[in-house]
Amino acid sequence: MCDTSSEAPWEDILTGTVDRQPDGSVATSSSEKAELLMRVHDPDRPSPSLPLVTHSKLSSFVITEAEVRQHLVHKAKGHDKVSPHTLHRSQRWAPDLLLHLTTIWHQVPDTRKDTFVVAFDIAGAYDNVWHKGLASKLKSFGIDGNLLMLHEDSLQERTLRVVVNGLTSGEFLIQASVPQGSVIGPLLWNVYFNDILKLIPEAYAFADDCTLTFTCDTQNRADAAVSTSKDINILGEQIDNHLTFTSHVKELAKYTARKLACIRRIAPLLDSKGYAVLYNSQVRSLMEYSPLAWLSCPPTHLALLDTVQNRAQQLVERKTPVNEPPTHFQSLQHRRDVAGLCVFYKIHKQNSSPLTSLRLPPADAPTYGTRNASNSSFLSRYSRMWNILAQQTNLIYLDTLQLFKTAVNADYNMNGAK
């Protein structure tokens, strides 16, 4: 595996290792460093002329209130009892890409070929989008007229300031970048970056993380490999060249144990419910980031995560009043299994993209991927569990994902893992 990720310059600037100002002098004070951080300029060159991708034109559109409400996600209420609403982009998540890639990689060894992976983490990607180039890309996609002008105007006269150690920089015009933390920012980046995805079919991207993966015959390994490393980081997961994920899970167990220790220090200030809320949000959520991608991790390492949860369970029970039933956490394997079956439901019942390539064939055809796949891989475990559900229950015919998830949870609690 070849890791070509690069580091962003901000930390180096703040620590003084990269501190040259435009006139060549050294930035030593916090205010000078604050000024230096934001000197990202739009290239002073004319916009390129790009060929049209489509002859269709889109110069305006109308959005109704009903359409906006349809895409709003209702979040849980806080202490103020006000329900926040978040505009939902699309059903594409980083764990989907990780699951897709690891499933492909698990199947390659049975073809007696090698897999080569190149991971790019583009430094300052959103901050360096060339505005004129982006406008040309949008025009090549048929965005024209008032809609194109609206986009161009939205990026004009935007300003920001930077604070370093309490000292604030002057106000700078944002001459390059797309808005981060917005719904449209990642979409504009995708438009700007899509050329490499079209030119290289082996490229998979999520936001500014891009992974190239391809196979070759073992005898051609020397010609294909540029440089190799045992581990590579993709979207926050440490992936080793044998797909055991031992390093990733061991580090995850250490990190979550430290987080739990921090919560234990303030345990005297919390009741059992408050402690459970903090554990679920600050610790368990980390252990449930894309777990379906690292199912091939040895059980002894998965047990390290169980140990962290068991410690949390013991403290919750100690803090629960005698006259109240304690909060019981679902096992991590339970939650992984329910999540895996929900992915299968989305694939087979909702045609969920981008995981449709993992769809199983009809029942009378040979089972896809389970004969040769690793016993601990996603397809082998959850295709078996899905087939059991199909044969013994009617759960897979439920109308919505939420109904399916609730029913699978109840069935799991009653019968355990199958």
Coordinates of C-alpha atoms in Angstrom, one line a residue:
M1 CA 0.0 0.0 0.0
C2 CA 1.3 3.5 -0.9
D3 CA 0.4 6.4 1.3
T4 CA 0.8 9.8 -0.5
S5 CA -1.2 11.9 2.0
S6 CA 0.2 15.4 2.7
E7 CA 0.0 17.5 5.8
A8 CA -1.8 20.9 6.1
P9 CA 0.5 23.8 6.8
W10 CA -1.5 25.4 9.6
E11 CA 0.2 23.6 12.5
D12 CA 3.6 24.3 11.2
I13 CA 2.8 27.9 10.9
L14 CA 1.5 28.1 14.4
T15 CA 4.6 26.4 15.8
G16 CA 6.9 28.6 13.8
T17 CA 8.4 25.9 11.5
V18 CA 6.8 27.5 8.4
D19 CA 6.7 31.3 9.1
R20 CA 7.8 33.3 6.1
Q21 CA 5.7 36.3 5.2
P22 CA 5.3 37.5 1.6
D23 CA 8.3 39.9 2.0
G24 CA 10.5 37.1 3.2
S25 CA 10.6 38.1 6.8
V26 CA 9.8 35.8 9.7
A27 CA 6.4 35.9 11.4
T28 CA 7.2 35.7 15.1
S29 CA 4.2 37.2 16.8
S30 CA 0.7 35.7 17.1
S31 CA -0.8 38.6 15.1
E32 CA 1.7 38.1 12.3
K33 CA 1.0 34.4 12.2
A34 CA -2.8 35.1 12.1
E35 CA -2.2 37.3 9.1
L36 CA -0.1 34.7 7.4
L37 CA -2.6 31.9 7.9
M38 CA -5.2 33.4 5.5
R39 CA -3.0 34.4 2.6
V40 CA -4.7 32.0 0.1
H41 CA -5.4 33.7 -3.2
D42 CA -7.4 32.9 -6.3
P43 CA -5.0 32.3 -9.2
D44 CA -4.8 35.4 -11.3
R45 CA -5.4 33.8 -14.7
P46 CA -8.4 33.7 -17.1
S47 CA -11.0 31.0 -16.6
P48 CA -10.5 27.9 -18.8
S49 CA -12.7 26.9 -21.7
L50 CA -14.1 23.4 -21.0
P51 CA -16.0 21.2 -23.4
L52 CA -19.7 20.7 -22.6
V53 CA -20.6 17.5 -20.7
T54 CA -24.2 18.0 -21.7
H55 CA -26.2 20.2 -24.1
S56 CA -29.0 20.6 -21.5
K57 CA -29.2 23.9 -19.7
L58 CA -30.3 24.7 -16.2
S59 CA -30.6 28.5 -15.5
S60 CA -33.2 28.4 -12.7
F61 CA -35.3 26.2 -10.5
V62 CA -38.1 26.4 -7.9
I63 CA -38.0 24.8 -4.5
T64 CA -41.2 24.5 -2.5
E65 CA -41.6 24.4 1.2
A66 CA -42.9 20.9 1.0
E67 CA -39.7 19.7 -0.8
V68 CA -37.5 21.4 1.9
R69 CA -39.5 19.7 4.7
Q70 CA -39.1 16.4 3.0
H71 CA -35.3 16.6 3.3
L72 CA -35.1 17.9 6.9
V73 CA -33.8 15.5 9.5
H74 CA -35.3 16.0 13.0
K75 CA -32.7 15.7 15.7
A76 CA -33.3 15.0 19.3
K77 CA -34.3 18.0 21.5
G78 CA -31.9 19.5 23.9
H79 CA -32.5 20.9 27.4
D80 CA -34.2 23.9 25.8
K81 CA -36.8 21.5 24.2
V82 CA -36.2 23.1 20.8
S83 CA -36.0 20.5 18.0
P84 CA -33.1 21.3 15.6
H85 CA -33.5 20.6 11.9
T86 CA -30.7 19.6 9.6
L87 CA -30.9 19.6 5.8
H88 CA -30.0 16.1 4.7
R89 CA -27.7 15.9 1.6
S90 CA -27.8 12.3 0.2
Q91 CA -27.6 8.7 1.5
R92 CA -23.8 8.5 1.1
W93 CA -21.6 8.2 4.2
A94 CA -17.9 7.5 4.8
P95 CA -18.7 4.1 6.3
D96 CA -20.4 3.1 3.0
L97 CA -17.2 3.7 1.1
L98 CA -15.1 1.9 3.7
L99 CA -17.4 -1.1 3.6
H100 CA -17.4 -1.1 -0.2
L101 CA -13.6 -1.0 -0.4
T102 CA -12.9 -3.6 2.3
T103 CA -15.5 -6.0 0.8
I104 CA -13.7 -5.7 -2.6
W105 CA -10.3 -6.3 -0.9
H106 CA -11.5 -9.4 1.0
Q107 CA -12.5 -11.1 -2.3
V108 CA -9.3 -10.4 -4.2
P109 CA -7.0 -13.0 -2.6
D110 CA -9.2 -15.8 -3.9
T111 CA -8.4 -14.7 -7.4
R112 CA -4.7 -15.1 -6.7
K113 CA -4.0 -11.5 -7.4
D114 CA -2.6 -8.6 -5.4
T115 CA -4.4 -5.4 -4.5
F116 CA -2.6 -2.1 -4.6
V117 CA -4.0 0.9 -2.8
V118 CA -3.0 4.6 -3.1
A119 CA -4.6 6.9 -0.6
F120 CA -4.7 10.7 -1.1
D121 CA -5.7 13.2 1.6
I122 CA -5.6 16.5 -0.2
A123 CA -4.3 19.2 2.1
G124 CA -6.5 22.4 2.2
A125 CA -8.7 21.0 -0.5
Y126 CA -11.8 23.2 0.1
D127 CA -9.6 26.2 0.8
N128 CA -7.9 26.1 -2.6
V129 CA -10.8 25.7 -5.0
W130 CA -10.2 28.1 -7.9
H131 CA -13.4 30.2 -8.3
K132 CA -13.0 30.9 -12.0
G133 CA -12.2 27.2 -12.7
L134 CA -15.2 26.1 -10.6
A135 CA -17.5 28.4 -12.6
S136 CA -16.2 27.0 -15.8
K137 CA -16.8 23.4 -14.5
L138 CA -20.4 24.3 -13.6
K139 CA -21.0 25.8 -17.0
S140 CA -19.7 22.7 -18.7
F141 CA -22.3 20.8 -16.7
G142 CA -25.1 23.0 -18.1
I143 CA -25.4 25.4 -15.2
D144 CA -26.1 28.7 -16.9
G145 CA -27.9 32.1 -16.7
N146 CA -29.2 33.3 -13.4
L147 CA -28.3 30.1 -11.6
L148 CA -24.6 30.4 -12.6
M149 CA -24.6 34.1 -11.7
L150 CA -26.1 33.3 -8.3
H151 CA -23.3 30.9 -7.6
E152 CA -20.6 33.3 -8.7
D153 CA -22.2 36.1 -6.6
S154 CA -22.4 33.8 -3.6
L155 CA -18.6 33.4 -3.6
Q156 CA -17.9 37.1 -4.0
E157 CA -17.0 39.6 -1.2
R158 CA -16.8 36.8 1.4
T159 CA -14.4 37.7 4.2
L160 CA -12.9 36.1 7.3
R161 CA -10.5 36.7 10.2
V162 CA -8.2 34.4 12.1
V163 CA -7.6 34.4 15.9
V164 CA -4.2 33.1 17.2
N165 CA -3.6 33.1 20.9
G166 CA -6.3 35.7 21.4
L167 CA -5.0 38.0 18.7
T168 CA -7.1 38.7 15.6
S169 CA -5.9 39.1 12.0
G170 CA -7.2 41.8 9.7
E171 CA -10.2 41.0 7.5
F172 CA -9.4 39.1 4.3
L173 CA -11.3 38.6 1.2
I174 CA -11.8 34.9 0.5
Q175 CA -10.5 34.7 -3.1
A176 CA -10.5 30.9 -3.2
S177 CA -12.4 28.1 -1.5
V178 CA -15.9 26.8 -1.2
P179 CA -17.9 27.1 2.1
Q180 CA -17.2 24.4 4.6
G181 CA -19.9 23.2 7.0
S182 CA -22.5 24.0 4.4
V183 CA -24.7 21.6 2.3
I184 CA -23.4 22.9 -1.0
G185 CA -19.7 23.1 -0.1
P186 CA -19.0 19.3 -0.6
L187 CA -21.1 19.3 -3.7
L188 CA -19.1 22.1 -5.3
W189 CA -15.9 20.3 -4.4
N190 CA -17.2 17.1 -6.1
V191 CA -17.9 19.2 -9.3
Y192 CA -14.4 20.7 -9.1
F193 CA -12.7 17.3 -8.5
N194 CA -14.7 14.9 -10.6
D195 CA -12.2 14.9 -13.6
I196 CA -9.9 12.5 -11.8
L197 CA -12.8 10.1 -11.0
K198 CA -13.8 10.0 -14.7
L199 CA -10.2 9.5 -15.9
I200 CA -9.4 6.8 -13.4
P201 CA -12.1 4.2 -12.9
E202 CA -10.2 2.7 -10.0
A203 CA -10.7 6.0 -8.0
Y204 CA -13.1 6.1 -5.1
A205 CA -13.7 9.4 -3.3
F206 CA -15.6 10.8 -0.3
A207 CA -15.3 14.6 0.0
D208 CA -11.5 15.4 -0.3
D209 CA -10.3 11.8 0.5
C210 CA -9.5 9.9 -2.6
T211 CA -8.5 6.2 -2.8
L212 CA -7.1 4.4 -5.8
T213 CA -7.4 0.6 -5.7
F214 CA -6.6 -1.9 -8.4
T215 CA -5.5 -5.5 -8.8
C216 CA -2.7 -7.1 -10.7
D217 CA -1.2 -10.5 -11.1
T218 CA 1.2 -11.5 -8.4
Q219 CA 4.1 -11.9 -10.9
N220 CA 3.7 -8.2 -11.9
R221 CA 4.0 -7.0 -8.3
A222 CA 7.4 -5.4 -8.9
D223 CA 6.2 -3.4 -11.8
A224 CA 3.1 -2.2 -10.1
A225 CA 4.3 -1.2 -6.7
V226 CA 5.9 2.3 -6.3
S227 CA 6.4 2.1 -2.6
T228 CA 4.8 0.0 0.1
S229 CA 3.8 0.4 3.7
K230 CA 2.2 -2.1 6.1
D231 CA -0.6 0.3 7.1
I232 CA -2.6 3.0 5.4
N233 CA -5.2 5.4 6.8
I234 CA -8.4 5.8 4.8
L235 CA -11.2 8.0 6.2
G236 CA -10.0 7.6 9.8
E237 CA -9.4 3.8 9.7
Q238 CA -6.0 2.2 9.9
I239 CA -5.9 -0.6 7.4
D240 CA -3.1 -3.1 7.4
N241 CA -2.0 -5.1 4.3
H242 CA -3.6 -8.4 5.7
L243 CA -6.9 -6.8 6.5
T244 CA -6.8 -7.9 10.1
F245 CA -7.4 -4.4 11.5
T246 CA -5.6 -5.3 14.7
S247 CA -3.7 -2.0 14.9
H248 CA -6.8 0.0 14.3
V249 CA -8.9 -1.8 16.9
K250 CA -6.1 -1.8 19.5
E251 CA -5.6 1.9 19.1
L252 CA -9.4 2.4 19.2
A253 CA -9.6 0.4 22.5
K254 CA -6.8 2.5 24.0
Y255 CA -8.4 5.8 22.9
T256 CA -11.9 5.0 24.1
A257 CA -10.5 3.7 27.4
R258 CA -8.9 7.1 28.0
K259 CA -12.1 8.8 27.1
L260 CA -14.0 6.7 29.5
A261 CA -11.5 7.4 32.2
C262 CA -12.1 11.1 31.7
I263 CA -15.8 10.6 32.2
R264 CA -15.1 8.5 35.3
R265 CA -13.4 11.5 36.8
I266 CA -16.6 13.5 36.7
A267 CA -18.8 10.6 37.7
P268 CA -19.5 12.0 41.2
L269 CA -21.3 14.9 39.4
L270 CA -23.5 12.6 37.3
D271 CA -26.4 10.3 38.0
S272 CA -26.6 6.9 36.2
K273 CA -28.6 8.3 33.2
G274 CA -26.2 11.2 32.7
Y275 CA -23.2 8.8 32.8
A276 CA -25.0 6.6 30.2
V277 CA -25.6 9.5 27.9
L278 CA -22.0 10.6 28.0
Y279 CA -20.8 7.1 27.4
N280 CA -23.1 6.6 24.4
S281 CA -22.2 9.9 22.8
Q282 CA -18.5 10.2 23.6
V283 CA -17.2 6.6 23.8
R284 CA -19.5 4.1 22.2
S285 CA -20.0 6.3 19.1
L286 CA -16.3 6.0 18.4
M287 CA -16.4 2.2 18.7
E288 CA -19.3 2.2 16.2
Y289 CA -17.6 4.2 13.4
S290 CA -17.7 1.9 10.4
P291 CA -17.4 -1.4 12.4
L292 CA -18.7 -3.4 9.4
A293 CA -15.5 -2.7 7.5
W294 CA -13.3 -4.3 10.2
L295 CA -15.3 -7.5 10.9
S296 CA -12.2 -9.5 10.0
C297 CA -10.5 -8.3 13.2
P298 CA -9.7 -11.3 15.5
P299 CA -12.3 -11.8 18.3
T300 CA -9.6 -11.3 20.9
H301 CA -9.2 -7.7 19.7
L302 CA -12.9 -7.1 19.5
A303 CA -13.0 -8.2 23.1
L304 CA -10.9 -5.2 24.0
L305 CA -13.8 -3.0 23.0
D306 CA -16.2 -5.1 25.0
T307 CA -14.0 -4.5 28.1
V308 CA -14.4 -0.8 27.7
Q309 CA -18.2 -1.1 27.6
N310 CA -18.2 -3.5 30.5
R311 CA -16.4 -0.9 32.6
A312 CA -19.1 1.6 31.7
Q313 CA -21.8 -0.8 32.5
Q314 CA -20.4 -1.5 36.0
L315 CA -20.2 2.2 36.8
V316 CA -23.8 2.8 35.6
E317 CA -25.0 -0.1 37.8
R318 CA -23.1 1.2 40.9
K319 CA -24.7 4.7 40.4
T320 CA -28.2 3.4 39.9
P321 CA -30.5 3.8 43.0
V322 CA -31.6 0.5 44.6
N323 CA -35.2 1.1 43.7
E324 CA -34.6 1.8 40.0
P325 CA -33.7 -0.7 37.2
P326 CA -30.2 -0.1 35.9
T327 CA -29.5 0.9 32.3
H328 CA -28.3 -2.0 30.2
F329 CA -26.2 -1.4 27.1
Q330 CA -26.8 -3.6 24.1
S331 CA -23.7 -5.6 23.3
L332 CA -21.4 -4.2 20.7
Q333 CA -21.8 -7.4 18.6
H334 CA -25.6 -7.0 18.8
R335 CA -25.4 -3.5 17.5
R336 CA -22.9 -4.5 14.7
D337 CA -25.2 -7.3 13.6
V338 CA -28.3 -5.1 13.5
A339 CA -26.3 -2.5 11.6
G340 CA -25.2 -5.2 9.1
L341 CA -28.7 -6.5 8.5
C342 CA -29.9 -2.9 8.0
V343 CA -27.3 -2.4 5.3
F344 CA -28.6 -5.6 3.6
Y345 CA -32.1 -4.2 3.9
K346 CA -31.1 -1.0 2.2
I347 CA -29.2 -2.9 -0.6
H348 CA -32.0 -5.3 -1.4
K349 CA -35.2 -3.4 -0.5
Q350 CA -34.2 0.2 -1.1
N351 CA -31.6 -0.1 -3.9
S352 CA -29.3 1.9 -1.7
S353 CA -26.4 3.4 -3.6
P354 CA -23.3 3.1 -3.6
L355 CA -23.6 -0.4 -2.1
T356 CA -25.8 -1.9 -4.8
S357 CA -22.7 -3.8 -6.0
L358 CA -23.0 -5.9 -2.9
R359 CA -26.4 -7.1 -3.8
L360 CA -26.9 -10.9 -3.6
P361 CA -28.2 -12.7 -6.7
P362 CA -31.6 -14.6 -6.8
A363 CA -31.8 -17.5 -4.4
D364 CA -31.5 -20.1 -7.2
A365 CA -28.1 -18.7 -8.3
P366 CA -24.8 -19.5 -6.6
T367 CA -24.4 -17.3 -3.5
Y368 CA -22.4 -14.3 -4.4
G369 CA -19.1 -14.0 -2.5
T370 CA -19.8 -16.4 0.3
R371 CA -18.0 -19.4 -1.0
N372 CA -14.6 -17.8 -1.3
A373 CA -14.9 -14.8 1.0
S374 CA -13.4 -14.8 4.5
N375 CA -15.7 -16.2 7.1
S376 CA -15.4 -13.0 9.0
S377 CA -16.0 -10.6 6.1
F378 CA -19.2 -8.5 5.8
L379 CA -20.7 -10.6 2.9
S380 CA -20.1 -14.0 4.4
R381 CA -21.6 -13.1 7.9
Y382 CA -24.6 -11.0 6.9
S383 CA -25.6 -12.9 3.8
R384 CA -26.0 -15.9 6.0
M385 CA -27.9 -14.0 8.6
W386 CA -30.1 -12.3 5.9
N387 CA -30.9 -15.7 4.4
I388 CA -31.9 -17.0 7.8
L389 CA -34.3 -14.1 8.3
A390 CA -35.7 -14.6 4.9
Q391 CA -36.3 -18.3 5.5
Q392 CA -37.6 -18.1 9.1
T393 CA -39.4 -14.8 9.3
N394 CA -41.2 -12.1 7.3
L395 CA -39.0 -9.3 8.6
I396 CA -37.3 -8.6 5.3
Y397 CA -40.8 -7.6 3.8
L398 CA -41.4 -4.8 6.3
D399 CA -42.1 -1.4 4.6
T400 CA -39.5 0.9 6.1
L401 CA -36.0 0.6 7.4
Q402 CA -37.1 1.8 10.9
L403 CA -39.7 -0.9 11.2
F404 CA -37.1 -3.5 10.0
K405 CA -34.5 -2.2 12.5
T406 CA -37.0 -2.3 15.4
A407 CA -38.1 -5.8 14.5
V408 CA -34.6 -7.1 14.1
N409 CA -33.6 -5.7 17.4
A410 CA -36.5 -7.5 19.1
D411 CA -35.7 -10.7 17.3
Y412 CA -32.1 -10.5 18.3
N413 CA -33.0 -9.8 21.9
M414 CA -35.2 -12.9 21.9
N415 CA -33.0 -15.3 20.0
G416 CA -29.5 -13.9 20.0
A417 CA -27.1 -14.0 17.1
K418 CA -27.8 -16.7 14.6

